[in-house]
Tab-separated table of C-alpha atoms and ligand atoms in Angstrom:
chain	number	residue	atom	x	y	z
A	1023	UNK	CA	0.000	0.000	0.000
A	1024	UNK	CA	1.704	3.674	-1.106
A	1025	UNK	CA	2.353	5.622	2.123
A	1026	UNK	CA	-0.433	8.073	2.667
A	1027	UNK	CA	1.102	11.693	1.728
A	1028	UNK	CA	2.473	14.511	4.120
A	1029	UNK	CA	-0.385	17.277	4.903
A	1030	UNK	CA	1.816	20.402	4.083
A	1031	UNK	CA	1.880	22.378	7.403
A	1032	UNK	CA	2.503	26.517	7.173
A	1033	UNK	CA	3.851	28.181	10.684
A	1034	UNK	CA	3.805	31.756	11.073
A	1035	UNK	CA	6.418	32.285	14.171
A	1036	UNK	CA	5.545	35.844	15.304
A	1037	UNK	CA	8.468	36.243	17.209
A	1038	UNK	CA	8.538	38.917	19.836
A	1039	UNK	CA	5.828	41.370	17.463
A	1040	UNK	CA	2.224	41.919	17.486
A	1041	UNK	CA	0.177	42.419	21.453
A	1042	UNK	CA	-2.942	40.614	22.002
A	1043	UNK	CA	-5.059	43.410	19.940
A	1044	UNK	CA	-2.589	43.137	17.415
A	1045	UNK	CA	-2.862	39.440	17.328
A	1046	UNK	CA	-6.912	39.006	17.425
A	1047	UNK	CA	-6.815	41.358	14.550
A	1048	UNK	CA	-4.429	39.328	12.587
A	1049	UNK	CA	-5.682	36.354	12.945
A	1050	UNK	CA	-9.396	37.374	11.914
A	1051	UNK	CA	-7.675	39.073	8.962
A	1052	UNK	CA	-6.400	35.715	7.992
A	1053	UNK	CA	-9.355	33.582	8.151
A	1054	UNK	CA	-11.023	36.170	6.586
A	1055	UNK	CA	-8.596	36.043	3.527
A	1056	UNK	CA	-8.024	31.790	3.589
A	1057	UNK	CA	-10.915	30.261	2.336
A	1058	UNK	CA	-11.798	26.045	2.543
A	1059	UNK	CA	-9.722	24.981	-0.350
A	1060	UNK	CA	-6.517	26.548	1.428
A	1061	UNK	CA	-7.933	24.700	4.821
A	1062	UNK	CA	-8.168	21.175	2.233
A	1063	UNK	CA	-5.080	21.380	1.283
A	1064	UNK	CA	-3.082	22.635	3.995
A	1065	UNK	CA	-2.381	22.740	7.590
A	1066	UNK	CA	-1.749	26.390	9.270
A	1067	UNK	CA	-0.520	27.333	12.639
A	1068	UNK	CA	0.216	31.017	14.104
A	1069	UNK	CA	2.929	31.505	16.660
A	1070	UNK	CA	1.881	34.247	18.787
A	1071	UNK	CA	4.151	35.337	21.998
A	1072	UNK	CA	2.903	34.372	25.126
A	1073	UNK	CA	1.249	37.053	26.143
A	1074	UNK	CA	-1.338	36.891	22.844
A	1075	UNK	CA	-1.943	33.107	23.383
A	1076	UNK	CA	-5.309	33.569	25.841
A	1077	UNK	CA	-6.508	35.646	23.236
A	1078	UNK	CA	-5.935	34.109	19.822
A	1079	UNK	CA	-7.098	30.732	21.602
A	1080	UNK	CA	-10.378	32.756	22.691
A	1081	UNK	CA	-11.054	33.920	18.455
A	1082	UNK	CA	-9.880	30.202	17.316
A	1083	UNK	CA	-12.153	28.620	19.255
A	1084	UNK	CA	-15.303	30.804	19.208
A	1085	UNK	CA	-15.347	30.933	15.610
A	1086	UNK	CA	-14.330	27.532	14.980
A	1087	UNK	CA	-11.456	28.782	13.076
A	1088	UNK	CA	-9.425	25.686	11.362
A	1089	UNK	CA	-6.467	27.593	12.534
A	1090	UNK	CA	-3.986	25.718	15.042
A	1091	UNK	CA	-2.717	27.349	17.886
A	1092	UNK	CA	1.004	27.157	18.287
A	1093	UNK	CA	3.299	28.521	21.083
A	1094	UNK	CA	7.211	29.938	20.149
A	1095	UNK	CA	8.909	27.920	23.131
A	1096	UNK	CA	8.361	26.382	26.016
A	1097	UNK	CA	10.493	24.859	29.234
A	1098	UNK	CA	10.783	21.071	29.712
A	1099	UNK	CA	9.681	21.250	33.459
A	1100	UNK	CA	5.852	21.375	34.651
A	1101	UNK	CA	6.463	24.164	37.182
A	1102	UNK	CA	8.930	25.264	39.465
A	1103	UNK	CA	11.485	27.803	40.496
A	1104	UNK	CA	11.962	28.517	36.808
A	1105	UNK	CA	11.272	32.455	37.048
A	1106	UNK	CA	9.867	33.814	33.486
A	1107	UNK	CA	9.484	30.645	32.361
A	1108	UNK	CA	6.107	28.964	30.613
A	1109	UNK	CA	5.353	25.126	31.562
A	1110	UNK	CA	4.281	23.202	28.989
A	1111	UNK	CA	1.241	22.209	30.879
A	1112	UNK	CA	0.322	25.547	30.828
A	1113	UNK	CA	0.171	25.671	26.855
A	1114	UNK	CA	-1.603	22.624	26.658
A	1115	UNK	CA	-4.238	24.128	28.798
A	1116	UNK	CA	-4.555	26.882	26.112
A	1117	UNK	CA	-5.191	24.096	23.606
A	1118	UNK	CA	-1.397	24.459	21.860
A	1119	UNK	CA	-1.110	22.527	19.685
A	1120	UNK	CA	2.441	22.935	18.438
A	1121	UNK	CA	5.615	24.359	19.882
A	1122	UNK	CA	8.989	25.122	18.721
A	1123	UNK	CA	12.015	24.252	19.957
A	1124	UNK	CA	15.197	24.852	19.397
A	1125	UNK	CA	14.645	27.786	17.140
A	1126	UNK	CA	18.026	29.265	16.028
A	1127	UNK	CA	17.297	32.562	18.092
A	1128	UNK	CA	16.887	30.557	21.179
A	1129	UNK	CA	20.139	28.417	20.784
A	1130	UNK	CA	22.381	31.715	19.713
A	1131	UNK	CA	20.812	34.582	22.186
A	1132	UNK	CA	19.249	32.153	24.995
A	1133	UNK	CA	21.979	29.329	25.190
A	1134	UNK	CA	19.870	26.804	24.283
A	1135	UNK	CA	21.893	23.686	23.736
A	1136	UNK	CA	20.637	20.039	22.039
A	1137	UNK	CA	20.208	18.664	25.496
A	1138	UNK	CA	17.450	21.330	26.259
A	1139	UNK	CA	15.437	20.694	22.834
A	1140	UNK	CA	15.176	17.089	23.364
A	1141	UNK	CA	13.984	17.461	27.139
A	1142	UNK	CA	11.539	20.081	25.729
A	1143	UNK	CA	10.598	17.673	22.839
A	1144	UNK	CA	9.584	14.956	25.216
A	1145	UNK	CA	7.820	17.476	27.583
A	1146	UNK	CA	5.987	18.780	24.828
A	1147	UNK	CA	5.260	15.118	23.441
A	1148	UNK	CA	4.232	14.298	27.184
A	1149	UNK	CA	1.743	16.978	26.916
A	1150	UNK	CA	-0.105	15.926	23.679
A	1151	UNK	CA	1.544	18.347	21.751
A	1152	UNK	CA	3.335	18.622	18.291
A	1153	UNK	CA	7.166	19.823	18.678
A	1154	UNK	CA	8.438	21.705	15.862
A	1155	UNK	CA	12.355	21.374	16.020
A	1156	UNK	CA	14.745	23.437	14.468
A	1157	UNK	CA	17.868	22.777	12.841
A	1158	UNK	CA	19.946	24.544	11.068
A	1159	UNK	CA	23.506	25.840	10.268
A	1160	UNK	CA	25.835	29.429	10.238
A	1161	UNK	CA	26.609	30.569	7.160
A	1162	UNK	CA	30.648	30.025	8.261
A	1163	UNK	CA	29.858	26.221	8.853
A	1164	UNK	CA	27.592	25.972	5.242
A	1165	UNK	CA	31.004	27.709	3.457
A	1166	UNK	CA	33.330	24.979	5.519
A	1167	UNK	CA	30.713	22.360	4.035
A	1168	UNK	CA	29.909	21.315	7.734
A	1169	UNK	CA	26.100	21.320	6.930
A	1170	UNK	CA	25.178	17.740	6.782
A	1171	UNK	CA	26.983	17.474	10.182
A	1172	UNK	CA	25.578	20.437	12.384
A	1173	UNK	CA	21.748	19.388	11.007
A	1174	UNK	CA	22.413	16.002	11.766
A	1175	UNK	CA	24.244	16.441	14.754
A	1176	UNK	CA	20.763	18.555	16.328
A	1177	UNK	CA	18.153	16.557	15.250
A	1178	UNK	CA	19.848	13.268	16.476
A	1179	UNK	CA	20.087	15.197	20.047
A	1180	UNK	CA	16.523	16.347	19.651
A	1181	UNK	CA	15.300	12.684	18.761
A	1182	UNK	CA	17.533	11.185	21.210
A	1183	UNK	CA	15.331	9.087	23.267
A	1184	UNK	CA	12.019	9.711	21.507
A	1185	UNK	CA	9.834	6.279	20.665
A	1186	UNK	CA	9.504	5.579	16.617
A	1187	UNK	CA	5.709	6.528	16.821
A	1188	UNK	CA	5.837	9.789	18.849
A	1189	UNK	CA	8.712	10.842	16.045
A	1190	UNK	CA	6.677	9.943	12.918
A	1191	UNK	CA	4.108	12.573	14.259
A	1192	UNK	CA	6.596	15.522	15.124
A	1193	UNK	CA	7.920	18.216	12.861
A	1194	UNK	CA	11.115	19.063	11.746
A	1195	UNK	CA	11.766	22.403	10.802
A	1196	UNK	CA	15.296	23.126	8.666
A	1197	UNK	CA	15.904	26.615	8.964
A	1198	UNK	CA	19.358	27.548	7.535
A	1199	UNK	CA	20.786	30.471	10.263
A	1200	UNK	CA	22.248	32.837	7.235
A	1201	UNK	CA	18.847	33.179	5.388
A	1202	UNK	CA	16.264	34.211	8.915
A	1203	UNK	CA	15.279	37.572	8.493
A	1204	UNK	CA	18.099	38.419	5.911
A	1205	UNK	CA	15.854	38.039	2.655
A	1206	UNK	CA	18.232	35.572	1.653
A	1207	UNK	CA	16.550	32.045	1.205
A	1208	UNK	CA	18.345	28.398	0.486
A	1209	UNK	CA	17.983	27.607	-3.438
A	1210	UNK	CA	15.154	24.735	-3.552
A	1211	UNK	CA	18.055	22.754	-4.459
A	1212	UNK	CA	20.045	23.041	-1.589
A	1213	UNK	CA	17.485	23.072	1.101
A	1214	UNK	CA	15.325	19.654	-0.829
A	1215	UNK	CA	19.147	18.332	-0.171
A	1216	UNK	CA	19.716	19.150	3.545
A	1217	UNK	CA	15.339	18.096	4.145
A	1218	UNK	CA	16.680	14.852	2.835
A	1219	UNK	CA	19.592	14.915	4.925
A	1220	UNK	CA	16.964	15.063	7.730
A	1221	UNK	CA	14.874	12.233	6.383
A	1222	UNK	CA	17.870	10.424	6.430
A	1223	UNK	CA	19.076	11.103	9.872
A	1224	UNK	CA	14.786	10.251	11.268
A	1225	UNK	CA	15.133	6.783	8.958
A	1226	UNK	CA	18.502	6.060	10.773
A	1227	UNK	CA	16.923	6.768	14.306
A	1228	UNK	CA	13.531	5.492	14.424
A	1229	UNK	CA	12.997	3.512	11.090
A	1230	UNK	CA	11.468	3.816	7.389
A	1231	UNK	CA	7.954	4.365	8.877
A	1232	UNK	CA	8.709	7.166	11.084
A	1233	UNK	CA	11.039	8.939	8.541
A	1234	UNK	CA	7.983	8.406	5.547
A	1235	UNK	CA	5.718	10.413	7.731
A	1236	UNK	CA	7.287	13.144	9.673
A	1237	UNK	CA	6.988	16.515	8.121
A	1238	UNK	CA	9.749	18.496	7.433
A	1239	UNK	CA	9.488	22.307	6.824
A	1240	UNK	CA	11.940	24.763	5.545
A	1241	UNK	CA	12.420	28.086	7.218
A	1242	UNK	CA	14.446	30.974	6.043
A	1243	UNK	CA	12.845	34.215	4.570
A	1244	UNK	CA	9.764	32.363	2.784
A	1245	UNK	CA	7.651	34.454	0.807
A	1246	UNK	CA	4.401	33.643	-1.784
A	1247	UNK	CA	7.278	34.210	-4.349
A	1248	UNK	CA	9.555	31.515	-3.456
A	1249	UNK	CA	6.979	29.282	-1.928
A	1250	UNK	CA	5.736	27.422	-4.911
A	1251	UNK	CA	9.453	26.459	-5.586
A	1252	UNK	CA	10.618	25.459	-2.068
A	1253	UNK	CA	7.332	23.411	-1.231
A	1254	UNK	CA	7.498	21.873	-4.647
A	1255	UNK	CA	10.677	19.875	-3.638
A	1256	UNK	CA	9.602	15.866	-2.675
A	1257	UNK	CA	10.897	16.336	1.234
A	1258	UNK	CA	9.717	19.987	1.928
A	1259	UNK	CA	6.703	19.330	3.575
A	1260	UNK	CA	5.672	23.078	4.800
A	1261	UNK	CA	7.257	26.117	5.800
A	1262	UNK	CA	8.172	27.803	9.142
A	1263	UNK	CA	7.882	31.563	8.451
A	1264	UNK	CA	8.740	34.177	10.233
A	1265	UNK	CA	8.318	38.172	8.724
A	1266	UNK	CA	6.491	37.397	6.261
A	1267	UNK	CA	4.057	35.348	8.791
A	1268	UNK	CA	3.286	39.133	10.151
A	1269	UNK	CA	1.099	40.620	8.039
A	1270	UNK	CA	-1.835	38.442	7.214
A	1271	UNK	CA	-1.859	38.774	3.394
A	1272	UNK	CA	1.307	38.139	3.217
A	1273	UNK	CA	1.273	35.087	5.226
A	1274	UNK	CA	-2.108	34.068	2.976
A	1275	UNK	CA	0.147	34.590	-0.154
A	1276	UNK	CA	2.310	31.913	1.097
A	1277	UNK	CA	-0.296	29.588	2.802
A	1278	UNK	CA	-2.253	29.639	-0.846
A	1279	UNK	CA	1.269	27.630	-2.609
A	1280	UNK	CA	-0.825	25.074	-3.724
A	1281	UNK	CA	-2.140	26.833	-6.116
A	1282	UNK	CA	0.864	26.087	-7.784
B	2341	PEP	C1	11.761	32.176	11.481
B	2341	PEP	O1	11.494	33.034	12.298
B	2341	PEP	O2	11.775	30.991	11.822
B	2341	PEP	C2	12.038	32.580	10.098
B	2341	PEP	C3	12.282	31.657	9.211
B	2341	PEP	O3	12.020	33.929	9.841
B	2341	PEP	P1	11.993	34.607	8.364
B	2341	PEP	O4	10.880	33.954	7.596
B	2341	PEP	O5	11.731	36.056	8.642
B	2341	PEP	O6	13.315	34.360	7.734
């Protein structure tokens, strides 16, 4: 029997932009703009900061919006002496459904190492959740051809542990460090090559099965012009996107790829 194919999933990470008005406001602009053939054929989440999740939750829900909550980061613990942090019980509360780890920003301006992704990974697992781990490498280690290494280095570390079935549900998001936020984005060549890399590195760790169905996404300055391309590519599977994720018709403009 063929494998059944990968539902393409689009993220919009907000980063630290847009309060709770902003948010609501987005979001309704977005579901006003997507329409049910975009909801067929794809899967969208928005990445609001903390602070906007009560609210966005509040508009999803009463409007029955086929939107899926998602949360930037999380820590690994439940609670604790763990001042400013956010317990991943807490998001799952707020009906999250998925949360990123191990987003570049985090491991250069936070210190987040590979040990810390995978204990959030299984935290978020252990919650019912859908971790979206990134991956990626520095422009200085893609010119010393290190790529292959540094991607498969993290998601090893962020798999390490994890059972075959709770990894052929997760999502993998490659997110090259050079093209976030610069405008400059991996050829479809290069990242289809380093999304197989990944596939690779999954079938290695938890088997054929789990590597068929997880769902890798690339990240790196995504827009609707380079979408088509990049999601066109047999192991890109979505797209985590960040500025262009801000402005809703923007975000739509990328969501509506399959268009072709
Ligand atoms: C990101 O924030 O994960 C990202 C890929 O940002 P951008 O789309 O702005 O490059």
């Amino acid at each position: 029997m063929a494998p059944a194919p990968r539902r393409p999933l689009i993220s919009g990470n907000w980063k630290m932009h847009h309060n709770h008005f902003e948010a609501i406001s987005l979001v309704q602009k977005l579901q006003y703009i997507l329409n049910d053939e975009d909801h067929d054929a794809v899967d969208v989440s928005v990445h609001p900061p903390f602070t906007d999740l009560r609210s966005v939750q509040t508009v999803i829900e009463a409007d029955d919006l086929p939107i899926a909550l998602g949360a930037q980061h999380c820590h690994w613990e439940d609670k604790g002496a763990f001042t400013g942090e956010v317990s991943p019980a807490f998001l799952a509360k707020l009906n999250v459904t998925y949360v990123i780890a191990g987003h570049s920003e985090r491991r250069e301006l936070f210190g987040e190492t590979d040990d810390m992704v995978n204990r959030k990974a299984k935290a978020i697992l252990a919650h019912g959740m859908t971790p979206i781990l990134c991956c990626g490498e520095t422009l200085e280690e893609r010119e010393a051809g290190a790529t292959d290494q540094k991607v498969s280095g993290q998601v090893r570390a962020a798999l390490d542990g994890i059972d075959a079935e709770a990894v052929s549900g997760l999502v993998i998001a490659y997110e090259p460090i050079w093209a976030i936020g610069t405008g400059r984005t991996a050829s479809a060549d290069d990242a289809q090559a380093v999304c197989a890399t990944v596939r690779s590195v999954v079938a290695e760790v938890a088997g054929a099965d789990a590597a068929q169905s997880v769902r890798i996404q690339y990240g790196g300055s995504v827009k609707a012009a380079n979408a088509v391309e990049l999601m066109g590519q047999p192991d890109i599977d979505g797209a985590l996107v960040g500025g262009a994720s801000l402005v809703a018709e923007d975000f739509a403009g990328i969501v509506r790829f399959h268009q072709g």
